GROMACS .gro file of C-alpha atoms in nm:
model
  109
    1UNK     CA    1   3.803  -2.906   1.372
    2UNK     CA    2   3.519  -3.144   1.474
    3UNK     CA    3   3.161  -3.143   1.292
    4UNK     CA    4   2.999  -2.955   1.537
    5UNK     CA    5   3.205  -2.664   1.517
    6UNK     CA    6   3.187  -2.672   1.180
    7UNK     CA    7   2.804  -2.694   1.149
    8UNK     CA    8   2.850  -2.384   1.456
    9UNK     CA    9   3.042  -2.152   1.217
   10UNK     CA   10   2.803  -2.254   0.907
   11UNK     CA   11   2.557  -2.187   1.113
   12UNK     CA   12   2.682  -1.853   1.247
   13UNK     CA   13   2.782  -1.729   0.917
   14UNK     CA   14   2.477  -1.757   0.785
   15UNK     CA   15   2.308  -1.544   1.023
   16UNK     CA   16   2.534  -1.273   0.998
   17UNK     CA   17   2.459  -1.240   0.638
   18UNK     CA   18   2.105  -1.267   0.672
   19UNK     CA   19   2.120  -0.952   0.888
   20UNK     CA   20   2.120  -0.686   0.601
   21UNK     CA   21   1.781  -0.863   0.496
   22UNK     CA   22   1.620  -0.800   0.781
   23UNK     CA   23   1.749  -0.460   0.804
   24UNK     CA   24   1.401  -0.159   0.702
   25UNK     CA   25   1.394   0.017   0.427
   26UNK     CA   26   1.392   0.345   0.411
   27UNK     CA   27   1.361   0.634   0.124
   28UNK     CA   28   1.644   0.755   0.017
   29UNK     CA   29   1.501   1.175  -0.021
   30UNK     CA   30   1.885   1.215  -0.197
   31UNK     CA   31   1.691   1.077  -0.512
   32UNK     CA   32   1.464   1.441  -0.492
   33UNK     CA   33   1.538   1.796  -0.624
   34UNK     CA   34   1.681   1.938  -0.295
   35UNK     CA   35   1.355   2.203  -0.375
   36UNK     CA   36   1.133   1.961  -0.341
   37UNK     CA   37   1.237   1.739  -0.018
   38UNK     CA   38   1.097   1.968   0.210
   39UNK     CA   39   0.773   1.969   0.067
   40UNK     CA   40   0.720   1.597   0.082
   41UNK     CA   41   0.585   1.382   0.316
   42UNK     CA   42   0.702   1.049   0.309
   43UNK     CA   43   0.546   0.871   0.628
   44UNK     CA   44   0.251   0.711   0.474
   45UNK     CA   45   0.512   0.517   0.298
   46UNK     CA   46   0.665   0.359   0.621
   47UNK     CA   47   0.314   0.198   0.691
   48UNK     CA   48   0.210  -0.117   0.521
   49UNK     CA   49  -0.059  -0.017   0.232
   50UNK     CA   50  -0.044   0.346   0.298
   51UNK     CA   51  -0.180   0.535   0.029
   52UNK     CA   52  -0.198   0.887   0.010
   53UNK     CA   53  -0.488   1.105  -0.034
   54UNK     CA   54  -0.550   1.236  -0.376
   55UNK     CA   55  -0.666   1.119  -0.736
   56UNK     CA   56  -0.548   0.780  -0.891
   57UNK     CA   57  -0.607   0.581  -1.250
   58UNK     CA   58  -0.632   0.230  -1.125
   59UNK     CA   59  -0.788  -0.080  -1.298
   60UNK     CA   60  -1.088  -0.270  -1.070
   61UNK     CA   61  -1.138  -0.571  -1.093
   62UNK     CA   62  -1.395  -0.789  -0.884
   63UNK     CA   63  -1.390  -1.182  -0.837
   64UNK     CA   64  -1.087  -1.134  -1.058
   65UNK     CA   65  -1.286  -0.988  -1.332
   66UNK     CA   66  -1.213  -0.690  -1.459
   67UNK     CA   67  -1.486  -0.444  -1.447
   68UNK     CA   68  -1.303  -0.106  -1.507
   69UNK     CA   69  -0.968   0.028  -1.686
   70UNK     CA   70  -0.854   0.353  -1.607
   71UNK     CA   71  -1.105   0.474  -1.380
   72UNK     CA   72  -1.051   0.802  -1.195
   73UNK     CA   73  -1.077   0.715  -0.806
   74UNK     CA   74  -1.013   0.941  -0.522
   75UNK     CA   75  -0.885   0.855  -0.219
   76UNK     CA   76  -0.968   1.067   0.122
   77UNK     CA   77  -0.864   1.125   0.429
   78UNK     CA   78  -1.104   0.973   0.695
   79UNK     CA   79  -0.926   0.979   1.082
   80UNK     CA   80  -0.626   0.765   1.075
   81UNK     CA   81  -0.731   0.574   0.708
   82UNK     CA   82  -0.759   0.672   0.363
   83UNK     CA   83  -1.013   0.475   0.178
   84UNK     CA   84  -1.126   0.526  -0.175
   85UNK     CA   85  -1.449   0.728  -0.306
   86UNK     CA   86  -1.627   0.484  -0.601
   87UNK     CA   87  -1.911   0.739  -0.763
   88UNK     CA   88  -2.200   0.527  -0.831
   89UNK     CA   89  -2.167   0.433  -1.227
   90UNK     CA   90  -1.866   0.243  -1.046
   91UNK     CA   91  -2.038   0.082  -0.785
   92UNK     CA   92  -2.346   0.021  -1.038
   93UNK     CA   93  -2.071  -0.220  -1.195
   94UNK     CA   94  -2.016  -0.428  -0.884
   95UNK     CA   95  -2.395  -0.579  -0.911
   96UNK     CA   96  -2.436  -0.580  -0.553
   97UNK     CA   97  -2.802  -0.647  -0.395
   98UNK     CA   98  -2.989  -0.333  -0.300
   99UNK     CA   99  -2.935  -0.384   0.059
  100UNK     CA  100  -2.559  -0.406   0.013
  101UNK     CA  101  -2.562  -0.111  -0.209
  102UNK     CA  102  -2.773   0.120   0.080
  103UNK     CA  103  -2.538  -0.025   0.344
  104UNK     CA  104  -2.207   0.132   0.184
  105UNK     CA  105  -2.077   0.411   0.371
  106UNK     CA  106  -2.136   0.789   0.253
  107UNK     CA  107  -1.884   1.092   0.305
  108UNK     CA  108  -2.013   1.427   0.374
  109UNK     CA  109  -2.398   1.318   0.452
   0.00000   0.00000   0.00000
């Protein structure tokens, strides 16, 4: 067997078990009560950052400081996004210019 062939079947080989790796994930609803997998929806996890609406404890940090621990923030649904609601002792936190500050966007106005 000449180089070449070899360096074909290295090369070949390798490929074929890279394939699993490029394979998607997916969730495995097994893991779940069997009560509780129909009541679940599961597709905001197939897209990349998807968060799902409701209430979350998260740590904010800004400039890589750390300006809150444990905060309550809730996210909403707004069209195809959900994006976070900051009350404004949060946002008083960020020290942003009053310009910036009137600029942010308001839900329900």
């Amino acid at each position: 067997m000449d180089t070449v062939n070899i360096y074909r079947l290295s090369f070949i080989s390798c490929l074929v078990m890279a394939i699993p790796c490029a394979l998607a994930v997916e969730f495995n609803l097994n893991v779940l009560d069997k009560s509780m997998r129909d009541r679940i929806d599961i597709s905001l996890l197939k897209e990349k950052g998807g968060i799902a609406p409701g209430e979350y404890f998260v740590s904010v940090a800004v400039n890589n400081n750390q300006i809150s621990n444990g905060q309550k923030i809730d996210w909403k649904k707004n069209g195809d996004q959900t994006i976070p609601c900051i009350n404004d002792l949060l946002v008083d936190k960020f020290g942003l210019k009053p310009e910036v500050r009137q600029s942010l966007p308001r839900l329900n106005q």
